[in-house]
Amino acid sequence: MAQMTMIQAITDAMRVELAKDENVLIFGEDVGHYGGVFRATEGLQKEFGEDRVFDTPLAESGIGGLAVGLGLQGFRPVAEIQFSGFMFEAMDSICGQSARMRIRSGGRFNSPIVFRSPYGVGVKAAEYHTDNLEGLLVQTPGLKVVIPSNPYDAKGLLISAIRDNDPVFFLEHMKLYRSFRQEVPEGEYTVPLGKANVVREGNDLTVIAYGAMVQTSLKAAEEIEKARGVKAEVIDLRTLSPLDTDTIVESVKKTNRAVVVQEAQQSAGIAAEVIARLNERAILHLEAPVLRIASPDISFTFPSVEDQWVPNPQRVVEGMNRVLDF
Amino acid sequence: MTRIAEKPNMHAARMEAVKPLSVLDVNGNVASEVEMPQLNNNQLREIMRKMVFTRIWDQRAISLGRQGRLGFYAPVSGQEASMIGSQSALDKEDFILPGYRDIPQIVWHGLPLYQAFLYSRGHQHGGQIPAGVNVLIPQIIIGAQIVQTVGVAMGLKKRGKNNVAITFTGDGGSSQGDFYEGLNFAGAFKLPAIFVVQNNGYAISVPRHKQTTAETIAQKSLAAGIAGVQVDGMDVLAVYKAVADARERAINGGGPTLIETLTYRFGPHSLSGDDPTRYRSQTESGEWEPKDPLIRFRKFLEKKNLWNEADENRVIEEAKDAVTDAIKKAESIEKMTIPQMIDSMYENTPPYLQEQMKQFSAWEGK
Ligand SMILES: Cc1ncc(C[n+]2csc(CCOP(=O)(O)OP(=O)(O)O)c2C)c(N)n1
């Protein structure tokens, strides 16, 4: 096994699938010779040739449509949207077209596409680069939405996504790209889509998070354990659509209290959906209202205030305390 | 059966062999008297002042960027003729819709330099354009500014103004759907709009020949039925002339123009980790250096006794001082707070956001 950063694990997943299935194609802006602005596709064009890994002209709507069309021809496109805020230009292909291909054709056609895009607060990138847009995507039936929080999951989830016959939007948090390494197996393995992961066990309350907020929540869990001996269970959702309701409900049945942490703006987000499901399936097990810790409802992070914008461990601890002391 | 390309009207739809508009040759001699724009000596000197100032500011900005005192910044050296030639041909009331690299145009049109720095640092005040300055904050989404230009141009026309809306993008930007939609709308409504494509040969790493197989970008005007011209973008007088002509045509009801300027950025794509040696050869960069727009225009002015070393040194010092003052001022502006930003989200802050303001004030107080 090798020690890999998340970005290396992502490259490795694409390499494994390019080698395994000749229908896998990688394209987007600067992904070829240059290897992507984050080097996510580094070396892949050299290894697999320009037919399989190629630059497109600068047009996200074109990239999205190309993916949809290639999907109709039985290819498995892995299309990169260079930064998350640029997905708006491709929104019709992503949400309006690829996600409806199966239902519109009564199952005759599908969209075995992976859209990949970096996103996420904390690296002080320019505006439109860091936007947390998973809420928009999750509102789209037919589309799967995946956000890994570590190198091992990133590789296994991306391989699953590429093999999946439905369109998957795979969001990669920029701050996690190179922040730590992990043991990642060589070759192929999968982490199933639609399955959350209990990353820390505990009996006193459940913290539900995804993406970079998993690290933040783990820190918060350690802090609160030190401060008042409370054992928090931390769940990494990994897939936001379809959401793994069973895992969160099981955990809350055990702990009776929960906090949901998301980096995205608060209103109508993933946290709201998680809370709704807990209300539907676990209300009688709850000892306190479920709280959400999120960003303010302002349109994007000005890099100057990112640190105040994004939930930090202190804010999570404060939320946990409120739930515990209700 | 005739093949379609052999039909005579198909040939008619192709552009005549395009020869870029140029006024000065590489030695700063007048190559085309007829194209020489009508500019007096002061105007000529002012254009040179703006170019030298911009070069120094760009160099300083790159070093400020490396020191972490700026945020996102896209270098402009090499493109001064394209940028300043364009802006200099405008009326103060004309409206500029810039892309991320087009800071010189909006600064010379009136945006204070310290605000450009604040914008780069990701501070809201950077985008608070002073009243009376007709520019928009730089656009990050490539293409968005192009369709918006159409709206501004229609507004100017409806208001009966003798002004134009002008926008800028790169060769890469000319691939966006928004580019075609913008050109087509402007043509369909015969609007006073000017679309400048600064073709610097690359969209980050992707070379122009992989962007499109069209022979020129200027000829993309043909499909929209609007005027199109290709210009030597290292020749400031040629760019000035092309924009001045387009402006005149536009305010006289002649409709929009697409201008392709052939230019080169000497530096990296941006300061966010781009390494041009991964996609550009040294030979190529070397070939462009003698075409430096500052050198050519300086030669022209010197021959007319309109510029000398002392003039240049004076502008260099002026620029250094101005940049130092601007960055100091930018750094002295109070930091933003989340409650402040929440406050500017809507004209009237709704109750749930007022609650968030309180919550964040409490956190920030800690
Ligand atoms: C909609 C959108 N897609 C992608 C990008 C990322 N991006 C920023 S600059 C750039 C290349 C632009 O090249 P070009 O238009 O030729 O202008 P240049 O930077 O060379 O002046 C890309 C792909 C973006 N900012 N917006």
mmCIF file with all atom_site columns, N, CA and C in Angstrom, chain B residues 192-244:
data_model
loop_
_atom_site.group_PDB
_atom_site.id
_atom_site.type_symbol
_atom_site.label_atom_id
_atom_site.label_alt_id
_atom_site.label_comp_id
_atom_site.label_asym_id
_atom_site.label_entity_id
_atom_site.label_seq_id
_atom_site.pdbx_PDB_ins_code
_atom_site.Cartn_x
_atom_site.Cartn_y
_atom_site.Cartn_z
_atom_site.occupancy
_atom_site.B_iso_or_equiv
_atom_site.pdbx_formal_charge
_atom_site.auth_seq_id
_atom_site.auth_comp_id
_atom_site.auth_asym_id
_atom_site.auth_atom_id
_atom_site.pdbx_PDB_model_num
ATOM 1   N N  . PRO B 1 192 ? -24.989 49.322 -29.610 1.00 0.00 ? 192 PRO B N  1
ATOM 2   C CA . PRO B 1 192 ? -23.665 49.953 -29.514 1.00 0.00 ? 192 PRO B CA 1
ATOM 3   C C  . PRO B 1 192 ? -22.753 49.164 -28.569 1.00 0.00 ? 192 PRO B C  1
ATOM 4   N N  . ALA B 1 193 ? -22.314 48.021 -29.033 1.00 0.00 ? 193 ALA B N  1
ATOM 5   C CA . ALA B 1 193 ? -21.482 47.143 -28.205 1.00 0.00 ? 193 ALA B CA 1
ATOM 6   C C  . ALA B 1 193 ? -20.172 46.860 -28.923 1.00 0.00 ? 193 ALA B C  1
ATOM 7   N N  . ILE B 1 194 ? -19.110 46.765 -28.141 1.00 0.00 ? 194 ILE B N  1
ATOM 8   C CA . ILE B 1 194 ? -17.804 46.393 -28.703 1.00 0.00 ? 194 ILE B CA 1
ATOM 9   C C  . ILE B 1 194 ? -17.276 45.194 -27.927 1.00 0.00 ? 194 ILE B C  1
ATOM 10  N N  . PHE B 1 195 ? -16.943 44.143 -28.651 1.00 0.00 ? 195 PHE B N  1
ATOM 11  C CA . PHE B 1 195 ? -16.442 42.909 -28.035 1.00 0.00 ? 195 PHE B CA 1
ATOM 12  C C  . PHE B 1 195 ? -14.965 42.790 -28.396 1.00 0.00 ? 195 PHE B C  1
ATOM 13  N N  . VAL B 1 196 ? -14.114 42.848 -27.402 1.00 0.00 ? 196 VAL B N  1
ATOM 14  C CA . VAL B 1 196 ? -12.685 42.726 -27.686 1.00 0.00 ? 196 VAL B CA 1
ATOM 15  C C  . VAL B 1 196 ? -12.206 41.353 -27.214 1.00 0.00 ? 196 VAL B C  1
ATOM 16  N N  . VAL B 1 197 ? -11.651 40.582 -28.135 1.00 0.00 ? 197 VAL B N  1
ATOM 17  C CA . VAL B 1 197 ? -11.031 39.313 -27.752 1.00 0.00 ? 197 VAL B CA 1
ATOM 18  C C  . VAL B 1 197 ? -9.530  39.523 -27.777 1.00 0.00 ? 197 VAL B C  1
ATOM 19  N N  . GLN B 1 198 ? -8.923  39.439 -26.619 1.00 0.00 ? 198 GLN B N  1
ATOM 20  C CA . GLN B 1 198 ? -7.474  39.586 -26.544 1.00 0.00 ? 198 GLN B CA 1
ATOM 21  C C  . GLN B 1 198 ? -6.872  38.206 -26.718 1.00 0.00 ? 198 GLN B C  1
ATOM 22  N N  . ASN B 1 199 ? -6.438  37.973 -27.926 1.00 0.00 ? 199 ASN B N  1
ATOM 23  C CA . ASN B 1 199 ? -5.899  36.657 -28.259 1.00 0.00 ? 199 ASN B CA 1
ATOM 24  C C  . ASN B 1 199 ? -4.420  36.625 -27.899 1.00 0.00 ? 199 ASN B C  1
ATOM 25  N N  . ASN B 1 200 ? -4.152  36.119 -26.693 1.00 0.00 ? 200 ASN B N  1
ATOM 26  C CA . ASN B 1 200 ? -2.747  36.030 -26.266 1.00 0.00 ? 200 ASN B CA 1
ATOM 27  C C  . ASN B 1 200 ? -2.194  34.621 -26.484 1.00 0.00 ? 200 ASN B C  1
ATOM 28  N N  . GLY B 1 201 ? -2.882  33.862 -27.294 1.00 0.00 ? 201 GLY B N  1
ATOM 29  C CA . GLY B 1 201 ? -2.334  32.571 -27.721 1.00 0.00 ? 201 GLY B CA 1
ATOM 30  C C  . GLY B 1 201 ? -2.656  31.390 -26.817 1.00 0.00 ? 201 GLY B C  1
ATOM 31  N N  . TYR B 1 202 ? -3.093  31.664 -25.594 1.00 0.00 ? 202 TYR B N  1
ATOM 32  C CA . TYR B 1 202 ? -3.331  30.559 -24.664 1.00 0.00 ? 202 TYR B CA 1
ATOM 33  C C  . TYR B 1 202 ? -4.538  30.822 -23.775 1.00 0.00 ? 202 TYR B C  1
ATOM 34  N N  . ALA B 1 203 ? -5.252  29.756 -23.461 1.00 0.00 ? 203 ALA B N  1
ATOM 35  C CA . ALA B 1 203 ? -6.256  29.781 -22.398 1.00 0.00 ? 203 ALA B CA 1
ATOM 36  C C  . ALA B 1 203 ? -5.690  28.863 -21.319 1.00 0.00 ? 203 ALA B C  1
ATOM 37  N N  . ILE B 1 204 ? -5.144  29.451 -20.294 1.00 0.00 ? 204 ILE B N  1
ATOM 38  C CA . ILE B 1 204 ? -4.242  28.752 -19.361 1.00 0.00 ? 204 ILE B CA 1
ATOM 39  C C  . ILE B 1 204 ? -3.246  27.949 -20.193 1.00 0.00 ? 204 ILE B C  1
ATOM 40  N N  . SER B 1 205 ? -3.403  26.618 -20.299 1.00 0.00 ? 205 SER B N  1
ATOM 41  C CA . SER B 1 205 ? -2.383  25.826 -21.015 1.00 0.00 ? 205 SER B CA 1
ATOM 42  C C  . SER B 1 205 ? -2.792  25.498 -22.446 1.00 0.00 ? 205 SER B C  1
ATOM 43  N N  . VAL B 1 206 ? -4.044  25.778 -22.784 1.00 0.00 ? 206 VAL B N  1
ATOM 44  C CA . VAL B 1 206 ? -4.533  25.299 -24.092 1.00 0.00 ? 206 VAL B CA 1
ATOM 45  C C  . VAL B 1 206 ? -4.211  26.314 -25.187 1.00 0.00 ? 206 VAL B C  1
ATOM 46  N N  . PRO B 1 207 ? -3.406  25.892 -26.174 1.00 0.00 ? 207 PRO B N  1
ATOM 47  C CA . PRO B 1 207 ? -3.016  26.835 -27.227 1.00 0.00 ? 207 PRO B CA 1
ATOM 48  C C  . PRO B 1 207 ? -4.192  27.158 -28.152 1.00 0.00 ? 207 PRO B C  1
ATOM 49  N N  . ARG B 1 208 ? -4.093  28.307 -28.767 1.00 0.00 ? 208 ARG B N  1
ATOM 50  C CA . ARG B 1 208 ? -5.145  28.810 -29.634 1.00 0.00 ? 208 ARG B CA 1
ATOM 51  C C  . ARG B 1 208 ? -5.587  27.766 -30.679 1.00 0.00 ? 208 ARG B C  1
ATOM 52  N N  . HIS B 1 209 ? -4.654  27.002 -31.248 1.00 0.00 ? 209 HIS B N  1
ATOM 53  C CA . HIS B 1 209 ? -5.057  26.080 -32.319 1.00 0.00 ? 209 HIS B CA 1
ATOM 54  C C  . HIS B 1 209 ? -5.892  24.912 -31.792 1.00 0.00 ? 209 HIS B C  1
ATOM 55  N N  . LYS B 1 210 ? -5.856  24.693 -30.481 1.00 0.00 ? 210 LYS B N  1
ATOM 56  C CA . LYS B 1 210 ? -6.725  23.650 -29.923 1.00 0.00 ? 210 LYS B CA 1
ATOM 57  C C  . LYS B 1 210 ? -8.046  24.224 -29.450 1.00 0.00 ? 210 LYS B C  1
ATOM 58  N N  . GLN B 1 211 ? -8.132  25.518 -29.415 1.00 0.00 ? 211 GLN B N  1
ATOM 59  C CA . GLN B 1 211 ? -9.344  26.192 -28.967 1.00 0.00 ? 211 GLN B CA 1
ATOM 60  C C  . GLN B 1 211 ? -10.379 26.210 -30.091 1.00 0.00 ? 211 GLN B C  1
ATOM 61  N N  . THR B 1 212 ? -9.912  26.444 -31.292 1.00 0.00 ? 212 THR B N  1
ATOM 62  C CA . THR B 1 212 ? -10.823 26.533 -32.434 1.00 0.00 ? 212 THR B CA 1
ATOM 63  C C  . THR B 1 212 ? -10.016 26.329 -33.709 1.00 0.00 ? 212 THR B C  1
ATOM 64  N N  . THR B 1 213 ? -10.673 25.762 -34.726 1.00 0.00 ? 213 THR B N  1
ATOM 65  C CA . THR B 1 213 ? -9.978  25.655 -36.006 1.00 0.00 ? 213 THR B CA 1
ATOM 66  C C  . THR B 1 213 ? -10.322 26.827 -36.920 1.00 0.00 ? 213 THR B C  1
ATOM 67  N N  . ALA B 1 214 ? -11.109 27.767 -36.426 1.00 0.00 ? 214 ALA B N  1
ATOM 68  C CA . ALA B 1 214 ? -11.341 28.976 -37.223 1.00 0.00 ? 214 ALA B CA 1
ATOM 69  C C  . ALA B 1 214 ? -9.986  29.634 -37.484 1.00 0.00 ? 214 ALA B C  1
ATOM 70  N N  . GLU B 1 215 ? -9.825  30.175 -38.701 1.00 0.00 ? 215 GLU B N  1
ATOM 71  C CA . GLU B 1 215 ? -8.536  30.789 -39.031 1.00 0.00 ? 215 GLU B CA 1
ATOM 72  C C  . GLU B 1 215 ? -8.237  31.989 -38.149 1.00 0.00 ? 215 GLU B C  1
ATOM 73  N N  . THR B 1 216 ? -9.293  32.756 -37.892 1.00 0.00 ? 216 THR B N  1
ATOM 74  C CA . THR B 1 216 ? -9.130  33.911 -37.007 1.00 0.00 ? 216 THR B CA 1
ATOM 75  C C  . THR B 1 216 ? -10.334 33.934 -36.079 1.00 0.00 ? 216 THR B C  1
ATOM 76  N N  . ILE B 1 217 ? -10.181 34.657 -34.987 1.00 0.00 ? 217 ILE B N  1
ATOM 77  C CA . ILE B 1 217 ? -11.336 34.825 -34.102 1.00 0.00 ? 217 ILE B CA 1
ATOM 78  C C  . ILE B 1 217 ? -12.203 35.968 -34.622 1.00 0.00 ? 217 ILE B C  1
ATOM 79  N N  . ALA B 1 218 ? -11.546 36.917 -35.282 1.00 0.00 ? 218 ALA B N  1
ATOM 80  C CA . ALA B 1 218 ? -12.294 38.054 -35.848 1.00 0.00 ? 218 ALA B CA 1
ATOM 81  C C  . ALA B 1 218 ? -13.419 37.567 -36.760 1.00 0.00 ? 218 ALA B C  1
ATOM 82  N N  . GLN B 1 219 ? -13.165 36.492 -37.491 1.00 0.00 ? 219 GLN B N  1
ATOM 83  C CA . GLN B 1 219 ? -14.173 36.054 -38.457 1.00 0.00 ? 219 GLN B CA 1
ATOM 84  C C  . GLN B 1 219 ? -15.413 35.447 -37.797 1.00 0.00 ? 219 GLN B C  1
ATOM 85  N N  . LYS B 1 220 ? -15.346 35.248 -36.493 1.00 0.00 ? 220 LYS B N  1
ATOM 86  C CA . LYS B 1 220 ? -16.550 34.774 -35.806 1.00 0.00 ? 220 LYS B CA 1
ATOM 87  C C  . LYS B 1 220 ? -17.646 35.843 -35.836 1.00 0.00 ? 220 LYS B C  1
ATOM 88  N N  . SER B 1 221 ? -17.288 37.052 -36.177 1.00 0.00 ? 221 SER B N  1
ATOM 89  C CA . SER B 1 221 ? -18.287 38.119 -36.319 1.00 0.00 ? 221 SER B CA 1
ATOM 90  C C  . SER B 1 221 ? -19.216 37.842 -37.499 1.00 0.00 ? 221 SER B C  1
ATOM 91  N N  . LEU B 1 222 ? -18.670 37.131 -38.479 1.00 0.00 ? 222 LEU B N  1
ATOM 92  C CA . LEU B 1 222 ? -19.427 36.884 -39.713 1.00 0.00 ? 222 LEU B CA 1
ATOM 93  C C  . LEU B 1 222 ? -20.757 36.198 -39.455 1.00 0.00 ? 222 LEU B C  1
ATOM 94  N N  . ALA B 1 223 ? -20.708 35.160 -38.644 1.00 0.00 ? 223 ALA B N  1
ATOM 95  C CA . ALA B 1 223 ? -21.931 34.385 -38.402 1.00 0.00 ? 223 ALA B CA 1
ATOM 96  C C  . ALA B 1 223 ? -22.988 35.232 -37.718 1.00 0.00 ? 223 ALA B C  1
ATOM 97  N N  . ALA B 1 224 ? -22.526 36.210 -36.926 1.00 0.00 ? 224 ALA B N  1
ATOM 98  C CA . ALA B 1 224 ? -23.485 37.063 -36.224 1.00 0.00 ? 224 ALA B CA 1
ATOM 99  C C  . ALA B 1 224 ? -23.889 38.255 -37.091 1.00 0.00 ? 224 ALA B C  1
ATOM 100 N N  . GLY B 1 225 ? -23.256 38.388 -38.239 1.00 0.00 ? 225 GLY B N  1
ATOM 101 C CA . GLY B 1 225 ? -23.590 39.483 -39.138 1.00 0.00 ? 225 GLY B CA 1
ATOM 102 C C  . GLY B 1 225 ? -23.151 40.839 -38.629 1.00 0.00 ? 225 GLY B C  1
ATOM 103 N N  . ILE B 1 226 ? -22.066 40.857 -37.872 1.00 0.00 ? 226 ILE B N  1
ATOM 104 C CA . ILE B 1 226 ? -21.599 42.145 -37.341 1.00 0.00 ? 226 ILE B CA 1
ATOM 105 C C  . ILE B 1 226 ? -20.186 42.416 -37.856 1.00 0.00 ? 226 ILE B C  1
ATOM 106 N N  . ALA B 1 227 ? -19.726 43.644 -37.682 1.00 0.00 ? 227 ALA B N  1
ATOM 107 C CA . ALA B 1 227 ? -18.388 43.995 -38.144 1.00 0.00 ? 227 ALA B CA 1
ATOM 108 C C  . ALA B 1 227 ? -17.341 43.235 -37.342 1.00 0.00 ? 227 ALA B C  1
ATOM 109 N N  . GLY B 1 228 ? -16.256 42.856 -38.011 1.00 0.00 ? 228 GLY B N  1
ATOM 110 C CA . GLY B 1 228 ? -15.182 42.152 -37.318 1.00 0.00 ? 228 GLY B CA 1
ATOM 111 C C  . GLY B 1 228 ? -13.848 42.633 -37.830 1.00 0.00 ? 228 GLY B C  1
ATOM 112 N N  . VAL B 1 229 ? -12.902 42.754 -36.926 1.00 0.00 ? 229 VAL B N  1
ATOM 113 C CA . VAL B 1 229 ? -11.579 43.185 -37.363 1.00 0.00 ? 229 VAL B CA 1
ATOM 114 C C  . VAL B 1 229 ? -10.512 42.535 -36.495 1.00 0.00 ? 229 VAL B C  1
ATOM 115 N N  . GLN B 1 230 ? -9.395  42.225 -37.139 1.00 0.00 ? 230 GLN B N  1
ATOM 116 C CA . GLN B 1 230 ? -8.253  41.694 -36.394 1.00 0.00 ? 230 GLN B CA 1
ATOM 117 C C  . GLN B 1 230 ? -7.182  42.779 -36.346 1.00 0.00 ? 230 GLN B C  1
ATOM 118 N N  . VAL B 1 231 ? -6.573  42.925 -35.186 1.00 0.00 ? 231 VAL B N  1
ATOM 119 C CA . VAL B 1 231 ? -5.630  44.025 -34.982 1.00 0.00 ? 231 VAL B CA 1
ATOM 120 C C  . VAL B 1 231 ? -4.322  43.497 -34.443 1.00 0.00 ? 231 VAL B C  1
ATOM 121 N N  . ASP B 1 232 ? -3.238  44.128 -34.831 1.00 0.00 ? 232 ASP B N  1
ATOM 122 C CA . ASP B 1 232 ? -1.957  43.859 -34.187 1.00 0.00 ? 232 ASP B CA 1
ATOM 123 C C  . ASP B 1 232 ? -2.053  44.386 -32.753 1.00 0.00 ? 232 ASP B C  1
ATOM 124 N N  . GLY B 1 233 ? -2.186  43.475 -31.831 1.00 0.00 ? 233 GLY B N  1
ATOM 125 C CA . GLY B 1 233 ? -2.444  43.865 -30.443 1.00 0.00 ? 233 GLY B CA 1
ATOM 126 C C  . GLY B 1 233 ? -1.212  44.330 -29.697 1.00 0.00 ? 233 GLY B C  1
ATOM 127 N N  . MET B 1 234 ? -0.052  44.370 -30.370 1.00 0.00 ? 234 MET B N  1
ATOM 128 C CA . MET B 1 234 ? 1.150   44.903 -29.728 1.00 0.00 ? 234 MET B CA 1
ATOM 129 C C  . MET B 1 234 ? 1.399   46.331 -30.219 1.00 0.00 ? 234 MET B C  1
ATOM 130 N N  . ASP B 1 235 ? 0.469   46.830 -31.011 1.00 0.00 ? 235 ASP B N  1
ATOM 131 C CA . ASP B 1 235 ? 0.575   48.161 -31.612 1.00 0.00 ? 235 ASP B CA 1
ATOM 132 C C  . ASP B 1 235 ? -0.549  49.012 -31.029 1.00 0.00 ? 235 ASP B C  1
ATOM 133 N N  . VAL B 1 236 ? -0.192  49.865 -30.092 1.00 0.00 ? 236 VAL B N  1
ATOM 134 C CA . VAL B 1 236 ? -1.225  50.567 -29.339 1.00 0.00 ? 236 VAL B CA 1
ATOM 135 C C  . VAL B 1 236 ? -2.056  51.491 -30.229 1.00 0.00 ? 236 VAL B C  1
ATOM 136 N N  . LEU B 1 237 ? -1.425  52.050 -31.249 1.00 0.00 ? 237 LEU B N  1
ATOM 137 C CA . LEU B 1 237 ? -2.180  52.961 -32.120 1.00 0.00 ? 237 LEU B CA 1
ATOM 138 C C  . LEU B 1 237 ? -3.180  52.196 -32.983 1.00 0.00 ? 237 LEU B C  1
ATOM 139 N N  . ALA B 1 238 ? -2.823  50.997 -33.357 1.00 0.00 ? 238 ALA B N  1
ATOM 140 C CA . ALA B 1 238 ? -3.750  50.182 -34.150 1.00 0.00 ? 238 ALA B CA 1
ATOM 141 C C  . ALA B 1 238 ? -4.962  49.788 -33.307 1.00 0.00 ? 238 ALA B C  1
ATOM 142 N N  . VAL B 1 239 ? -4.702  49.416 -32.049 1.00 0.00 ? 239 VAL B N  1
ATOM 143 C CA . VAL B 1 239 ? -5.820  49.042 -31.182 1.00 0.00 ? 239 VAL B CA 1
ATOM 144 C C  . VAL B 1 239 ? -6.707  50.261 -30.936 1.00 0.00 ? 239 VAL B C  1
ATOM 145 N N  . TYR B 1 240 ? -6.038  51.393 -30.675 1.00 0.00 ? 240 TYR B N  1
ATOM 146 C CA . TYR B 1 240 ? -6.806  52.630 -30.466 1.00 0.00 ? 240 TYR B CA 1
ATOM 147 C C  . TYR B 1 240 ? -7.716  52.875 -31.670 1.00 0.00 ? 240 TYR B C  1
ATOM 148 N N  . LYS B 1 241 ? -7.124  52.770 -32.841 1.00 0.00 ? 241 LYS B N  1
ATOM 149 C CA . LYS B 1 241 ? -7.865  53.052 -34.074 1.00 0.00 ? 241 LYS B CA 1
ATOM 150 C C  . LYS B 1 241 ? -9.060  52.107 -34.232 1.00 0.00 ? 241 LYS B C  1
ATOM 151 N N  . ALA B 1 242 ? -8.831  50.834 -33.988 1.00 0.00 ? 242 ALA B N  1
ATOM 152 C CA . ALA B 1 242 ? -9.910  49.850 -34.173 1.00 0.00 ? 242 ALA B CA 1
ATOM 153 C C  . ALA B 1 242 ? -11.070 50.142 -33.221 1.00 0.00 ? 242 ALA B C  1
ATOM 154 N N  . VAL B 1 243 ? -10.732 50.463 -31.968 1.00 0.00 ? 243 VAL B N  1
ATOM 155 C CA . VAL B 1 243 ? -11.797 50.719 -30.991 1.00 0.00 ? 243 VAL B CA 1
ATOM 156 C C  . VAL B 1 243 ? -12.482 52.048 -31.306 1.00 0.00 ? 243 VAL B C  1
ATOM 157 N N  . ALA B 1 244 ? -11.698 53.057 -31.681 1.00 0.00 ? 244 ALA B N  1
ATOM 158 C CA . ALA B 1 244 ? -12.292 54.360 -32.011 1.00 0.00 ? 244 ALA B CA 1
ATOM 159 C C  . ALA B 1 244 ? -13.253 54.211 -33.195 1.00 0.00 ? 244 ALA B C  1
#
